[in-house]
Short mmCIF file of C-alpha atoms in Angstrom, two decimals:
data_model
loop_
_atom_site.label_atom_id
_atom_site.label_comp_id
_atom_site.label_asym_id
_atom_site.label_seq_id
_atom_site.Cartn_x
_atom_site.Cartn_y
_atom_site.Cartn_z
CA MET A 1 97.57 86.05 97.32
CA THR A 2 95.38 88.75 98.86
CA VAL A 3 91.34 88.71 98.05
CA ALA A 4 88.94 91.57 98.28
CA LEU A 5 84.90 91.05 99.75
CA MET A 6 82.53 93.57 99.57
CA TRP A 7 79.67 93.79 101.26
CA GLU A 8 76.31 96.75 100.35
CA ALA A 9 73.73 97.28 101.32
CA ARG A 10 70.44 100.12 100.48
CA ALA A 11 68.75 101.55 103.54
CA VAL A 12 64.76 101.93 103.81
CA PRO A 13 65.02 105.79 103.17
CA GLY A 14 66.01 107.68 105.97
CA ARG A 15 68.04 105.22 107.42
CA GLY A 16 71.14 105.79 105.66
CA ALA A 17 72.77 106.55 109.07
CA ASP A 18 71.20 103.13 110.95
CA LEU A 19 73.10 101.28 108.58
CA LEU A 20 76.22 102.74 108.50
CA ALA A 21 76.42 102.43 112.45
CA TRP A 22 75.57 99.05 111.88
CA ALA A 23 77.98 98.55 109.81
CA ARG A 24 80.57 99.78 111.35
CA ALA A 25 79.92 97.76 114.70
CA GLN A 26 79.69 94.48 113.16
CA PRO A 27 82.78 91.87 114.82
CA LEU A 28 84.44 89.82 112.09
CA GLY A 29 85.02 85.92 112.99
CA GLY A 30 88.85 87.20 111.92
CA THR A 31 91.34 90.46 111.42
CA PRO A 32 91.65 91.07 107.59
CA LEU A 33 94.56 93.19 105.76
CA ARG A 34 92.24 95.97 105.83
CA ARG A 35 88.27 96.83 106.46
CA GLU A 36 87.07 99.98 104.87
CA THR A 37 83.50 101.43 105.77
CA LEU A 38 82.20 104.00 103.04
CA ARG A 39 78.47 105.70 101.88
CA ALA A 40 77.31 107.44 99.13
CA PRO A 41 74.31 108.51 98.38
CA GLN A 42 70.80 107.00 98.18
CA ASP A 43 71.05 105.66 101.92
CA ARG A 44 73.36 102.87 100.76
CA VAL A 45 76.33 101.44 102.48
CA LEU A 46 79.33 99.67 100.88
CA VAL A 47 82.30 97.70 103.22
CA ILE A 48 85.59 96.52 101.95
CA THR A 49 88.10 93.31 103.57
CA TRP A 50 90.97 92.29 101.94
CA TRP A 51 92.16 88.83 102.67
CA ALA A 52 95.70 86.90 102.71
CA ALA A 53 93.76 83.81 101.92
CA ALA A 54 92.36 82.45 98.46
CA TYR A 55 90.01 82.78 96.19
CA ASP A 56 87.80 79.81 96.83
CA ALA A 57 89.00 80.68 101.24
CA GLU A 58 86.13 80.47 103.39
CA LEU A 59 86.57 84.03 105.08
CA PRO A 60 84.05 86.04 107.91
CA GLU A 61 81.40 88.07 106.01
CA LEU A 62 79.25 90.26 107.97
CA PRO A 63 75.38 89.60 108.07
CA GLU A 64 72.18 90.20 106.46
CA PRO A 65 71.27 93.39 108.82
CA ASP A 66 67.95 93.20 110.21
CA GLY A 67 65.09 93.69 107.25
CA ASP A 68 63.34 96.44 108.65
CA LEU A 69 67.03 98.29 108.31
CA VAL A 70 67.97 97.15 104.15
CA ALA A 71 65.62 98.33 100.96
CA ARG A 72 66.82 95.01 99.83
CA ALA A 73 69.22 92.34 99.79
CA VAL A 74 72.79 92.62 100.27
CA HIS A 75 74.99 92.52 97.81
CA ARG A 76 78.46 90.46 97.66
CA TRP A 77 81.12 90.13 95.24
CA ARG A 78 84.58 88.56 95.74
CA PHE A 79 87.95 89.52 94.32
CA GLU A 80 91.47 88.35 93.72
CA SER A 81 94.19 90.76 93.39
CA VAL A 82 96.43 90.66 90.53
CA ASP A 83 99.14 93.63 90.98
CA GLY A 84 102.09 92.51 92.41
CA ASP A 85 101.54 88.96 92.22
#
């Protein structure tokens, strides 16, 4: 099974580039099948990692950034692949 972890944060206004750089520099406690970093308007950053694991497996996730970098708490979602199973 493939599990995708999604991590999304919104930077304090004007700090989008800092949040993007921070997210890209964060190591994970393992090697995902794939890792993708995206950005969006309003200084939002999204990181998606894909893992060969069960849905409820304990997997490494990105931490919360320092409070002076983000405008709100990080949002996290977990999804399982349904194509090709």
